[in-house]
Amino acid sequence: MLNLKFIQDKPELVIEKLKRKNFDASEIVKNIINLYRQKNVLQGQADRVRSEMNKISKKVGLLFREGKAEEANIAKARTIELKENIKQYDIDFAEIEKSIYKLQVQLPNLPHESVPLGKGEDDNEVVKSVGEFPELGGKALPHWELAQKYNLIDFELGVKLTGAGFPVYRGKGARLQRALINFFLDQAREASYEEIQPPLMVNEASGFGTGQLPDKEGQMYHVGIDNLYLIPTAEVPVTNIYRDVILDAKNLPYKNTAYSACFRREAGSYGKDVRGLNRLHQFDKVEIVQIAHPEKSYEVLDEMVKHVESLVVKLELPYRILRLCSGDISFTSALTFDFEVYSAAQKKWLEVSSVSNFESFQANRLKLRFREEGVKRPQLAHTLNGSALALPRIVAALLENNQTKEGIKIPKVLVPYTGFEIID
RNA sequence: GGAGAGUUGCCGGAGUGGUCGAACGGGGCAGUCUCGAAAACUGUUGUACCUUCGGGUACCGGGGGUUCGAAUCCCUCACUCUCCGCCA
């Protein structure tokens, strides 16, 4: 959510920058500024009436105490009209605020200067591309067949137990999952992220804080009887730790990591890239989150990108880093780097991480602020997060890329975690 | 699931109709004292919005009501805690 004052101060900037996101904000911005002016006028008037009301009330109290009941009653009579006024002001004011809010949440975050112009995913900028595609010859199997061959993942069983998109990992498949989770968490801890084990369900306020609610409600599983939502990512509970909080500037940045299962309804995405592990309703992910000082947040973003890169390097996967273009970047993000690994049997790039700086867009909604020494007013902090990493597509690439006649080779770095070197 | 208690500022906790943005204690910050520190003493210490920059307004879990006036009374919702039952 963009800051109201900012919109009012720099409407042209907002419109110009959102144009890059292919979003025409001119009408909304105009309306917001209009309503904002009205709101201020209204508040001025309402406050004056309230002020008078308060004065009279005080006077009435005094008069009664002095036994001047008659004078008191005269004063009382005057309040009848004022009361009506206040009531009406309250109604109008609430309405105008609601209108502003409705418009405000429609505006996406402004893209960072470095975001390349573009219409969609084809226009993303490849920042770097590292590693050779493995030569597998003609008999390479896609991961869903490997998973079956070595009895690692049972998709059919998942359908029986729950439904499509809920695979059952077993044997070395299950152990590989656990190994990856521990590996990622250990790496994050070494990069001084504090580990969090968050709830897997959140309340409405949290869903709202990170922007899943009210609009993207359909993406989350809703537990109606208790009005809770299954988290689509650990970002939701972890970032909401800082909701309604004023941090001390000298403690920034705050760094957290969390492993969690993630639940996504993925409504409307049936039929496309859904084979095997490519798109699931439940999957595992380790997330990293940082709360940063506005002046430092792009350094922090850089650091997070490097951290994620170190993971794919250690896993010996061919990868590339994309700087998302203005047409592909998410609603809430100012700058996003995607990580893709190459899955050699499917012969395609799979997105395994998305690292973003939201600047103050999330913080504004979360009321996440920090206080700087010597500065009276708290300021909005910047929030950043990234996957480090999402498991299923990593597993897909590992299985496909490392298949040999003897079996599937486990990358060296993972062996201490899996306890085995090969799946055969 | 049954019964009860509660939700006040950074924390503890008082306040049951007016002078309460809120006693008191703790914590934080600043000062005095000290070579320095501790102790003691003194002061200070919420957020948001509006402003003609004098000031004004709102907020004591959320919403609604009564009243000239509500942290305080009434209604309603949410949450938390305790005991019993059940249970990983």
Short mmCIF file of C-alpha atoms (C1' of nucleotides) in Angstrom, two decimals:
data_model
loop_
_atom_site.label_atom_id
_atom_site.label_comp_id
_atom_site.label_asym_id
_atom_site.label_seq_id
_atom_site.Cartn_x
_atom_site.Cartn_y
_atom_site.Cartn_z
CA MET A 1 0.00 0.00 0.00
CA LEU A 2 1.45 3.32 -1.04
CA ASN A 3 1.59 6.10 1.48
CA LEU A 4 -1.18 8.70 1.16
CA LYS A 5 1.04 11.69 1.76
CA PHE A 6 3.48 10.40 -0.81
CA ILE A 7 0.73 10.08 -3.41
CA GLN A 8 -0.38 13.60 -2.68
CA ASP A 9 3.12 15.05 -2.79
CA LYS A 10 4.26 13.32 -5.96
CA PRO A 11 1.28 12.32 -8.07
CA GLU A 12 3.15 12.62 -11.37
CA LEU A 13 5.90 10.37 -10.13
CA VAL A 14 3.39 7.74 -9.07
CA ILE A 15 1.60 7.84 -12.38
CA GLU A 16 4.79 7.79 -14.40
CA LYS A 17 6.31 4.87 -12.50
CA LEU A 18 3.16 2.81 -12.57
CA LYS A 19 2.92 3.32 -16.29
CA ARG A 20 6.05 1.19 -16.47
CA LYS A 21 4.08 -1.55 -14.77
CA ASN A 22 1.52 -1.11 -17.52
CA PHE A 23 -0.84 0.34 -14.97
CA ASP A 24 -2.75 3.51 -15.68
CA ALA A 25 -2.99 5.20 -12.30
CA SER A 26 -3.96 8.69 -13.40
CA GLU A 27 -7.65 8.37 -12.60
CA ILE A 28 -7.13 6.69 -9.25
CA VAL A 29 -4.47 9.15 -8.18
CA LYS A 30 -6.64 12.08 -9.16
CA ASN A 31 -9.54 10.70 -7.16
CA ILE A 32 -7.42 9.92 -4.16
CA ILE A 33 -6.04 13.43 -4.02
CA ASN A 34 -9.50 14.86 -4.35
CA LEU A 35 -10.91 12.71 -1.60
CA TYR A 36 -7.91 13.39 0.57
CA ARG A 37 -8.53 17.13 0.34
CA GLN A 38 -12.16 16.63 1.17
CA LYS A 39 -11.19 14.47 4.09
CA ASN A 40 -8.92 17.15 5.50
CA VAL A 41 -11.52 19.85 5.20
CA LEU A 42 -14.06 17.61 6.84
CA GLN A 43 -11.74 16.72 9.65
CA GLY A 44 -10.99 20.37 10.29
CA GLN A 45 -14.67 21.13 10.58
CA ALA A 46 -15.47 18.09 12.65
CA ASP A 47 -12.60 18.75 15.02
CA ARG A 48 -13.80 22.28 15.60
CA VAL A 49 -17.28 21.10 16.46
CA ARG A 50 -15.89 18.45 18.76
CA SER A 51 -13.69 21.02 20.42
CA GLU A 52 -16.69 23.20 21.14
CA MET A 53 -18.62 20.25 22.42
CA ASN A 54 -15.83 19.38 24.80
CA LYS A 55 -15.72 22.92 26.12
CA ILE A 56 -19.44 22.98 26.74
CA SER A 57 -19.37 19.65 28.48
CA LYS A 58 -16.72 20.88 30.82
CA LYS A 59 -18.69 24.02 31.52
CA VAL A 60 -21.88 22.08 32.21
CA GLY A 61 -20.05 19.97 34.72
CA LEU A 62 -18.74 23.03 36.50
CA LEU A 63 -22.09 24.78 36.52
CA PHE A 64 -23.85 21.80 38.04
CA ARG A 65 -21.25 21.56 40.73
CA GLU A 66 -21.74 25.22 41.54
CA GLY A 67 -25.44 24.62 41.76
CA LYS A 68 -26.25 26.78 38.76
CA ALA A 69 -28.63 24.29 37.25
CA GLU A 70 -30.46 26.79 35.12
CA GLU A 71 -27.34 28.03 33.32
CA ALA A 72 -26.23 24.47 32.90
CA ASN A 73 -29.45 23.52 31.19
CA ILE A 74 -29.10 26.42 28.78
CA ALA A 75 -25.66 25.21 27.86
CA LYS A 76 -26.95 21.69 27.50
CA ALA A 77 -29.54 22.78 25.00
CA ARG A 78 -26.82 24.03 22.68
CA THR A 79 -25.26 20.61 22.45
CA ILE A 80 -28.24 19.01 20.79
CA GLU A 81 -27.42 20.52 17.44
CA LEU A 82 -23.70 19.96 17.81
CA LYS A 83 -24.30 16.34 18.55
CA GLU A 84 -26.24 15.92 15.35
CA ASN A 85 -23.40 17.56 13.46
CA ILE A 86 -20.82 15.29 14.95
CA LYS A 87 -22.85 12.24 14.08
CA GLN A 88 -23.11 13.33 10.49
CA TYR A 89 -19.43 14.18 10.29
CA ASP A 90 -18.55 10.75 11.58
CA ILE A 91 -20.63 9.09 8.93
CA ASP A 92 -19.23 11.21 6.13
CA PHE A 93 -15.72 10.85 7.39
CA ALA A 94 -15.89 7.08 7.61
CA GLU A 95 -17.30 6.93 4.11
CA ILE A 96 -14.60 9.11 2.64
CA GLU A 97 -11.86 7.14 4.36
CA LYS A 98 -13.31 3.94 3.01
CA SER A 99 -13.37 5.36 -0.50
CA ILE A 100 -9.76 6.45 -0.23
CA TYR A 101 -8.73 3.11 1.10
CA LYS A 102 -10.53 1.26 -1.68
CA LEU A 103 -8.60 3.26 -4.25
CA GLN A 104 -5.34 3.10 -2.36
CA VAL A 105 -5.21 -0.69 -2.31
CA GLN A 106 -5.65 -0.78 -6.06
CA LEU A 107 -2.31 0.91 -6.64
CA PRO A 108 0.64 -1.45 -7.10
CA ASN A 109 4.05 -0.72 -5.66
CA LEU A 110 6.32 1.52 -7.68
CA PRO A 111 9.02 -0.34 -9.59
CA HIS A 112 12.63 0.41 -8.75
CA GLU A 113 14.71 2.41 -11.26
CA SER A 114 16.57 -0.70 -12.37
CA VAL A 115 13.46 -2.66 -13.33
CA PRO A 116 13.59 -3.21 -17.10
CA LEU A 117 10.57 -2.24 -19.14
CA GLY A 118 8.60 -5.13 -20.51
CA LYS A 119 5.26 -6.75 -21.07
CA GLY A 120 5.66 -10.21 -19.63
CA GLU A 121 8.00 -12.99 -18.70
CA ASP A 122 9.75 -12.97 -22.07
CA ASP A 123 11.08 -9.52 -21.32
CA ASN A 124 12.79 -10.42 -18.05
CA GLU A 125 16.45 -9.60 -18.02
CA VAL A 126 18.83 -12.53 -17.61
CA VAL A 127 21.34 -11.18 -15.14
CA LYS A 128 23.52 -14.22 -15.29
CA SER A 129 23.38 -17.83 -16.36
CA VAL A 130 25.75 -20.29 -14.77
CA GLY A 131 26.60 -23.98 -15.22
CA GLU A 132 26.48 -26.49 -18.02
CA PHE A 133 23.38 -28.40 -19.01
CA PRO A 134 24.06 -32.04 -18.23
CA GLU A 135 24.33 -34.46 -21.17
CA LEU A 136 21.85 -37.20 -20.47
CA GLY A 137 21.44 -38.73 -23.90
CA GLY A 138 18.13 -39.86 -25.26
CA LYS A 139 16.96 -42.04 -22.38
CA ALA A 140 16.63 -39.32 -19.78
CA LEU A 141 13.49 -39.66 -17.68
CA PRO A 142 11.42 -36.80 -16.30
CA HIS A 143 11.39 -36.64 -12.52
CA TRP A 144 7.89 -38.07 -12.14
CA GLU A 145 9.05 -41.25 -13.82
CA LEU A 146 12.24 -41.34 -11.79
CA ALA A 147 10.20 -40.82 -8.67
CA GLN A 148 8.14 -43.84 -9.54
CA LYS A 149 11.08 -45.97 -10.68
CA TYR A 150 12.93 -45.48 -7.40
CA ASN A 151 9.81 -45.33 -5.25
CA LEU A 152 10.54 -41.83 -3.98
CA ILE A 153 7.26 -40.04 -4.47
CA ASP A 154 3.77 -41.50 -4.83
CA PHE A 155 1.49 -39.07 -6.60
CA GLU A 156 -1.35 -41.56 -6.92
CA LEU A 157 -1.33 -42.27 -3.23
CA GLY A 158 -1.53 -38.56 -2.56
CA VAL A 159 -4.64 -38.42 -4.71
CA LYS A 160 -6.15 -41.23 -2.69
CA LEU A 161 -5.39 -39.59 0.64
CA THR A 162 -6.13 -36.00 -0.24
CA GLY A 163 -6.26 -35.07 -3.90
CA ALA A 164 -4.10 -33.98 -6.79
CA GLY A 165 -1.16 -31.84 -5.84
CA PHE A 166 -0.54 -33.52 -2.49
CA PRO A 167 2.25 -36.01 -3.17
CA VAL A 168 3.43 -38.61 -0.70
CA TYR A 169 7.20 -38.74 -0.31
CA ARG A 170 8.58 -42.03 0.90
CA GLY A 171 11.84 -43.79 1.64
CA LYS A 172 14.80 -41.96 0.19
CA GLY A 173 12.40 -39.45 -1.31
CA ALA A 174 11.22 -38.45 2.15
CA ARG A 175 14.77 -38.42 3.46
CA LEU A 176 15.89 -36.20 0.62
CA GLN A 177 13.18 -33.70 1.56
CA ARG A 178 14.30 -33.66 5.14
CA ALA A 179 17.94 -33.33 4.10
CA LEU A 180 17.22 -30.31 1.93
CA ILE A 181 15.22 -28.58 4.65
CA ASN A 182 18.01 -29.04 7.17
CA PHE A 183 20.64 -27.99 4.68
CA PHE A 184 18.81 -24.80 3.82
CA LEU A 185 18.12 -23.93 7.44
CA ASP A 186 21.74 -24.53 8.42
CA GLN A 187 22.92 -22.33 5.59
CA ALA A 188 20.55 -19.57 6.66
CA ARG A 189 21.69 -19.85 10.23
CA GLU A 190 25.29 -19.51 9.14
CA ALA A 191 24.25 -16.33 7.34
CA SER A 192 22.93 -15.19 10.75
CA TYR A 193 19.23 -15.56 10.16
CA GLU A 194 17.31 -16.39 13.32
CA GLU A 195 15.28 -19.54 12.83
CA ILE A 196 11.54 -19.37 13.37
CA GLN A 197 9.07 -22.20 13.50
CA PRO A 198 5.83 -20.44 12.68
CA PRO A 199 2.20 -21.50 12.90
CA LEU A 200 0.93 -23.00 9.66
CA MET A 201 -2.39 -21.25 10.02
CA VAL A 202 -2.91 -17.54 10.42
CA ASN A 203 -5.82 -15.30 11.34
CA GLU A 204 -7.42 -12.64 9.18
CA ALA A 205 -5.30 -9.81 10.53
CA SER A 206 -2.11 -11.56 9.46
CA GLY A 207 -3.46 -12.42 6.02
CA PHE A 208 -4.32 -8.79 5.68
CA GLY A 209 -0.94 -7.57 6.89
CA THR A 210 1.01 -9.23 4.10
CA GLY A 211 -1.61 -8.52 1.48
CA GLN A 212 -3.16 -11.95 0.84
CA LEU A 213 -6.42 -10.55 2.11
CA PRO A 214 -8.82 -9.25 1.15
CA ASP A 215 -8.18 -9.66 -2.58
CA LYS A 216 -6.29 -12.89 -3.04
CA GLU A 217 -8.48 -14.85 -0.73
CA GLY A 218 -8.95 -17.59 -3.32
CA GLN A 219 -5.29 -18.50 -3.17
CA MET A 220 -5.45 -19.68 0.39
CA TYR A 221 -7.16 -22.61 2.02
CA HIS A 222 -9.65 -21.34 4.52
CA VAL A 223 -10.57 -23.23 7.66
CA GLY A 224 -14.05 -21.84 7.92
CA ILE A 225 -15.09 -23.18 11.28
CA ASP A 226 -12.30 -21.28 13.00
CA ASN A 227 -11.82 -18.60 10.39
CA LEU A 228 -8.15 -19.33 9.87
CA TYR A 229 -6.08 -19.58 6.72
CA LEU A 230 -3.41 -22.13 5.83
CA ILE A 231 -0.28 -20.18 5.00
CA PRO A 232 0.75 -20.01 1.33
CA THR A 233 4.29 -19.21 2.47
CA ALA A 234 6.14 -18.69 5.75
CA GLU A 235 6.45 -15.08 4.68
CA VAL A 236 2.99 -14.52 6.09
CA PRO A 237 3.52 -15.52 9.73
CA VAL A 238 7.16 -14.43 9.82
CA THR A 239 6.58 -10.95 8.42
CA ASN A 240 3.55 -10.52 10.65
CA ILE A 241 5.81 -10.94 13.66
CA TYR A 242 6.58 -7.29 13.01
CA ARG A 243 3.03 -6.10 12.49
CA ASP A 244 2.18 -3.03 14.61
CA VAL A 245 5.68 -2.85 15.94
CA ILE A 246 8.10 0.04 16.30
CA LEU A 247 11.65 -1.23 16.11
CA ASP A 248 14.82 0.40 17.31
CA ALA A 249 16.88 1.57 14.33
CA LYS A 250 20.08 0.34 15.86
CA ASN A 251 18.83 -3.26 15.79
CA LEU A 252 18.16 -3.25 12.04
CA PRO A 253 18.24 -5.36 10.01
CA TYR A 254 16.15 -8.12 11.52
CA LYS A 255 16.85 -11.43 9.83
CA ASN A 256 14.60 -14.47 10.10
CA THR A 257 14.40 -17.79 8.39
CA ALA A 258 11.68 -20.39 8.59
CA TYR A 259 10.91 -23.75 7.17
CA SER A 260 7.24 -24.42 6.58
CA ALA A 261 4.86 -26.42 4.54
CA CYS A 262 3.08 -24.09 2.13
CA PHE A 263 -0.49 -24.47 0.97
CA ARG A 264 -1.80 -23.00 -2.24
CA ARG A 265 -5.11 -23.59 -3.88
CA GLU A 266 -3.73 -22.61 -7.28
CA ALA A 267 -7.25 -22.15 -8.49
CA GLY A 268 -7.35 -21.67 -12.22
CA SER A 269 -3.94 -23.07 -13.00
CA TYR A 270 -5.01 -26.57 -13.90
CA GLY A 271 -3.52 -28.16 -16.95
CA LYS A 272 -0.48 -25.97 -17.24
CA ASP A 273 2.90 -27.18 -16.03
CA VAL A 274 1.28 -29.23 -13.33
CA ARG A 275 2.96 -32.54 -13.97
CA GLY A 276 4.94 -34.10 -11.19
CA LEU A 277 6.43 -31.62 -8.79
CA ASN A 278 6.11 -28.59 -11.01
CA ARG A 279 3.07 -27.18 -9.27
CA LEU A 280 1.59 -28.46 -6.03
CA HIS A 281 -1.06 -27.58 -3.47
CA GLN A 282 1.27 -28.44 -0.63
CA PHE A 283 5.01 -28.08 -0.71
CA ASP A 284 7.98 -27.38 1.53
CA LYS A 285 9.97 -24.21 1.52
CA VAL A 286 12.59 -22.41 3.54
CA GLU A 287 12.05 -18.70 3.51
CA ILE A 288 14.32 -15.82 4.45
CA VAL A 289 12.95 -12.47 5.60
CA GLN A 290 14.67 -9.22 6.47
CA ILE A 291 13.43 -5.97 7.94
CA ALA A 292 15.80 -3.27 6.84
CA HIS A 293 16.52 0.43 7.10
CA PRO A 294 15.27 2.20 3.95
CA GLU A 295 18.76 3.40 3.12
CA LYS A 296 20.15 -0.10 3.34
CA SER A 297 17.44 -2.21 1.77
CA TYR A 298 19.04 -2.58 -1.63
CA GLU A 299 22.30 -3.71 -0.08
CA VAL A 300 20.22 -6.20 1.85
CA LEU A 301 18.49 -7.38 -1.31
CA ASP A 302 21.88 -7.93 -2.86
CA GLU A 303 23.01 -9.92 0.12
CA MET A 304 19.90 -12.09 -0.04
CA VAL A 305 20.38 -12.76 -3.74
CA LYS A 306 23.96 -13.83 -3.04
CA HIS A 307 22.76 -16.14 -0.29
CA VAL A 308 20.26 -17.85 -2.58
CA GLU A 309 22.87 -18.10 -5.29
CA SER A 310 25.27 -19.82 -2.92
CA LEU A 311 22.62 -22.50 -2.34
CA VAL A 312 22.10 -23.43 -5.97
CA VAL A 313 25.87 -23.35 -6.52
CA LYS A 314 26.41 -25.79 -3.66
CA LEU A 315 23.71 -28.04 -5.07
CA GLU A 316 25.62 -28.01 -8.36
CA LEU A 317 22.59 -27.06 -10.41
CA PRO A 318 22.72 -25.01 -13.60
CA TYR A 319 20.90 -21.80 -12.80
CA ARG A 320 20.11 -18.37 -14.02
CA ILE A 321 19.10 -15.17 -12.29
CA LEU A 322 16.41 -12.99 -13.78
CA ARG A 323 15.65 -9.41 -13.04
CA LEU A 324 11.90 -9.31 -13.46
CA CYS A 325 10.65 -6.75 -15.91
CA SER A 326 7.99 -4.19 -15.17
CA GLY A 327 5.31 -6.37 -16.73
CA ASP A 328 6.12 -9.50 -14.76
CA ILE A 329 7.02 -8.14 -11.35
CA SER A 330 4.41 -8.67 -8.66
CA PHE A 331 1.90 -6.13 -7.46
CA THR A 332 3.68 -5.57 -4.16
CA SER A 333 7.32 -5.67 -5.22
CA ALA A 334 9.68 -2.86 -6.17
CA LEU A 335 12.43 -5.12 -7.44
CA THR A 336 12.49 -8.88 -7.79
CA PHE A 337 15.14 -11.38 -8.78
CA ASP A 338 13.95 -14.83 -9.77
CA PHE A 339 16.15 -17.90 -9.62
CA GLU A 340 15.58 -20.67 -12.09
CA VAL A 341 17.31 -24.03 -12.24
CA TYR A 342 17.54 -26.09 -15.37
CA SER A 343 15.68 -29.35 -15.33
CA ALA A 344 17.48 -31.44 -17.88
CA ALA A 345 14.89 -34.06 -18.81
CA GLN A 346 11.96 -31.66 -19.04
CA LYS A 347 14.42 -29.38 -20.80
CA LYS A 348 13.15 -26.29 -19.12
CA TRP A 349 13.91 -23.68 -16.51
CA LEU A 350 12.04 -24.01 -13.23
CA GLU A 351 11.55 -21.12 -10.86
CA VAL A 352 12.86 -22.04 -7.43
CA SER A 353 13.20 -18.68 -5.73
CA SER A 354 11.94 -15.18 -5.90
CA VAL A 355 13.79 -12.53 -3.91
CA SER A 356 12.08 -9.18 -3.52
CA ASN A 357 12.38 -5.80 -1.94
CA PHE A 358 8.94 -4.45 -1.08
CA GLU A 359 10.37 -1.22 0.25
CA SER A 360 7.69 0.32 2.50
CA PHE A 361 4.73 -1.09 0.58
CA GLN A 362 4.10 -3.98 2.98
CA ALA A 363 5.33 -2.04 5.99
CA ASN A 364 2.71 0.63 5.45
CA ARG A 365 -0.02 -1.93 5.73
CA LEU A 366 1.67 -3.76 8.57
CA LYS A 367 2.39 -0.54 10.45
CA LEU A 368 5.94 -1.75 10.72
CA ARG A 369 8.12 1.15 11.73
CA PHE A 370 11.42 1.94 13.33
CA ARG A 371 12.63 4.79 15.43
CA GLU A 372 15.90 6.52 14.79
CA GLU A 373 17.78 8.20 17.56
CA GLY A 374 17.13 11.92 17.50
CA VAL A 375 14.18 11.57 15.13
CA LYS A 376 10.86 12.01 16.80
CA ARG A 377 8.54 10.33 14.31
CA PRO A 378 8.82 6.64 13.62
CA GLN A 379 9.42 5.83 9.95
CA LEU A 380 8.29 2.91 7.83
CA ALA A 381 10.83 0.12 7.54
CA HIS A 382 11.55 -1.83 4.39
CA THR A 383 10.64 -5.50 4.11
CA LEU A 384 12.34 -8.08 1.96
CA ASN A 385 11.94 -11.77 1.49
CA GLY A 386 13.03 -14.65 -0.63
CA SER A 387 12.73 -18.38 -0.98
CA ALA A 388 15.86 -20.15 0.10
CA LEU A 389 14.65 -22.42 -1.35
CA ALA A 390 11.39 -23.99 -2.47
CA LEU A 391 11.90 -27.75 -2.48
CA PRO A 392 9.82 -29.45 -5.17
CA ARG A 393 11.44 -28.00 -8.23
CA ILE A 394 14.87 -28.36 -6.69
CA VAL A 395 14.07 -32.02 -6.18
CA ALA A 396 12.82 -32.27 -9.76
CA ALA A 397 16.06 -30.81 -11.10
CA LEU A 398 18.25 -32.89 -8.79
CA LEU A 399 16.55 -36.10 -9.87
CA GLU A 400 16.58 -35.32 -13.55
CA ASN A 401 20.05 -33.81 -13.81
CA ASN A 402 21.84 -36.37 -11.68
CA GLN A 403 20.37 -39.53 -13.15
CA THR A 404 22.91 -42.11 -14.29
CA LYS A 405 22.84 -45.77 -15.22
CA GLU A 406 23.74 -46.62 -11.62
CA GLY A 407 21.13 -44.39 -10.08
CA ILE A 408 20.64 -40.79 -8.98
CA LYS A 409 23.72 -39.13 -7.54
CA ILE A 410 23.28 -36.90 -4.52
CA PRO A 411 25.30 -33.66 -4.53
CA LYS A 412 28.27 -33.84 -2.15
CA VAL A 413 27.04 -31.10 0.08
CA LEU A 414 23.84 -33.00 0.81
CA VAL A 415 25.35 -36.37 1.61
CA PRO A 416 25.97 -35.57 5.29
CA TYR A 417 22.28 -34.68 5.45
CA THR A 418 20.81 -37.59 3.48
CA GLY A 419 23.15 -40.27 4.76
CA PHE A 420 23.33 -41.80 1.30
CA GLU A 421 25.23 -40.91 -1.88
CA ILE A 422 23.03 -42.48 -4.45
CA ILE A 423 19.42 -43.40 -5.03
CA ASP A 424 19.23 -46.78 -6.69
"C1'" G B 1 -17.00 -29.69 25.63
"C1'" G B 2 -18.59 -27.41 30.90
"C1'" A B 3 -17.77 -23.33 34.58
"C1'" G B 4 -15.51 -18.80 35.85
"C1'" A B 5 -12.14 -14.43 35.43
"C1'" G B 6 -10.08 -10.88 32.50
"C1'" U B 7 -8.39 -7.38 28.08
"C1'" U B 8 -5.77 0.01 30.40
"C1'" G B 9 0.61 3.28 28.15
"C1'" C B 10 7.35 -0.17 26.90
"C1'" C B 11 6.09 -3.69 31.35
"C1'" G B 12 3.39 -4.42 36.07
"C1'" G B 13 -0.90 -2.26 37.79
"C1'" A B 14 -4.74 1.62 39.82
"C1'" G B 15 -8.88 3.96 38.13
"C1'" U B 16 -16.53 2.36 38.24
"C1'" G B 17 -19.61 9.20 35.22
"C1'" G B 18 -16.42 15.39 34.66
"C1'" U B 19 -10.38 18.70 36.30
"C1'" C B 20 -8.12 11.17 33.17
"C1'" G B 21 -3.91 10.67 27.81
"C1'" A B 22 -4.75 8.38 32.41
"C1'" A B 23 -2.31 7.50 39.75
"C1'" C B 24 1.67 4.47 41.59
"C1'" G B 25 5.83 1.17 40.73
"C1'" G B 26 9.41 -0.80 37.20
"C1'" G B 27 12.09 0.06 32.66
"C1'" G B 28 14.23 3.66 29.03
"C1'" C B 29 16.38 8.54 28.20
"C1'" A B 30 18.65 13.27 30.13
"C1'" G B 31 20.80 15.84 34.26
"C1'" U B 32 23.07 16.43 39.47
"C1'" C B 33 26.82 13.86 42.33
"C1'" U B 34 31.56 10.77 40.77
"C1'" C B 35 38.14 9.89 38.14
"C1'" G B 36 34.37 6.42 36.26
"C1'" A B 37 30.38 3.39 37.73
"C1'" A B 38 26.61 1.93 41.26
"C1'" A B 39 23.24 4.11 44.66
"C1'" A B 40 20.43 8.42 45.59
"C1'" C B 41 17.94 12.70 43.83
"C1'" U B 42 15.63 15.75 39.76
"C1'" G B 43 13.43 15.97 35.12
"C1'" U B 44 11.58 13.44 30.95
"C1'" U B 45 9.36 9.33 28.40
"C1'" G B 46 2.62 6.83 23.52
"C1'" U B 47 0.55 6.84 18.48
"C1'" A B 48 -2.19 8.89 14.49
"C1'" C B 49 -4.60 12.74 11.93
"C1'" C B 50 -5.71 18.06 11.07
"C1'" U B 51 -3.51 22.99 11.54
"C1'" U B 52 -4.31 29.78 9.98
"C1'" C B 53 2.02 26.28 13.50
"C1'" G B 54 -1.04 29.39 18.48
"C1'" G B 55 -3.13 24.93 18.77
"C1'" G B 56 -7.07 21.26 17.83
"C1'" U B 57 -9.05 16.14 17.46
"C1'" A B 58 -9.08 10.89 18.17
"C1'" C B 59 -7.38 6.43 20.60
"C1'" C B 60 -7.89 2.66 27.74
"C1'" G B 61 -9.46 -5.17 22.94
"C1'" G B 62 -13.22 -4.15 18.16
"C1'" G B 63 -18.16 -2.26 16.97
"C1'" G B 64 -22.75 -0.02 18.63
"C1'" G B 65 -25.77 2.50 22.48
"C1'" U B 66 -27.12 5.69 27.03
"C1'" U B 67 -25.43 10.76 28.68
"C1'" C B 68 -24.32 17.75 28.28
"C1'" G B 69 -19.98 14.52 29.36
"C1'" A B 70 -17.75 7.38 29.10
"C1'" A B 71 -11.52 3.97 30.44
"C1'" U B 72 -15.74 4.00 33.92
"C1'" C B 73 -22.84 2.34 32.62
"C1'" C B 74 -25.60 -0.94 28.79
"C1'" C B 75 -25.54 -4.26 24.30
"C1'" U B 76 -22.61 -7.10 21.02
"C1'" C B 77 -18.34 -9.43 18.89
"C1'" A B 78 -13.31 -11.00 19.30
"C1'" C B 79 -9.35 -12.59 22.03
"C1'" U B 80 -6.61 -14.17 26.55
"C1'" C B 81 -6.24 -16.69 31.18
"C1'" U B 82 -7.83 -20.21 35.27
"C1'" C B 83 -10.37 -24.73 36.88
"C1'" C B 84 -12.88 -29.37 35.34
"C1'" G B 85 -13.27 -33.01 31.29
"C1'" C B 86 -10.64 -35.05 27.05
"C1'" C B 87 -5.89 -35.70 24.91
"C1'" A B 88 -0.42 -35.65 21.43
#
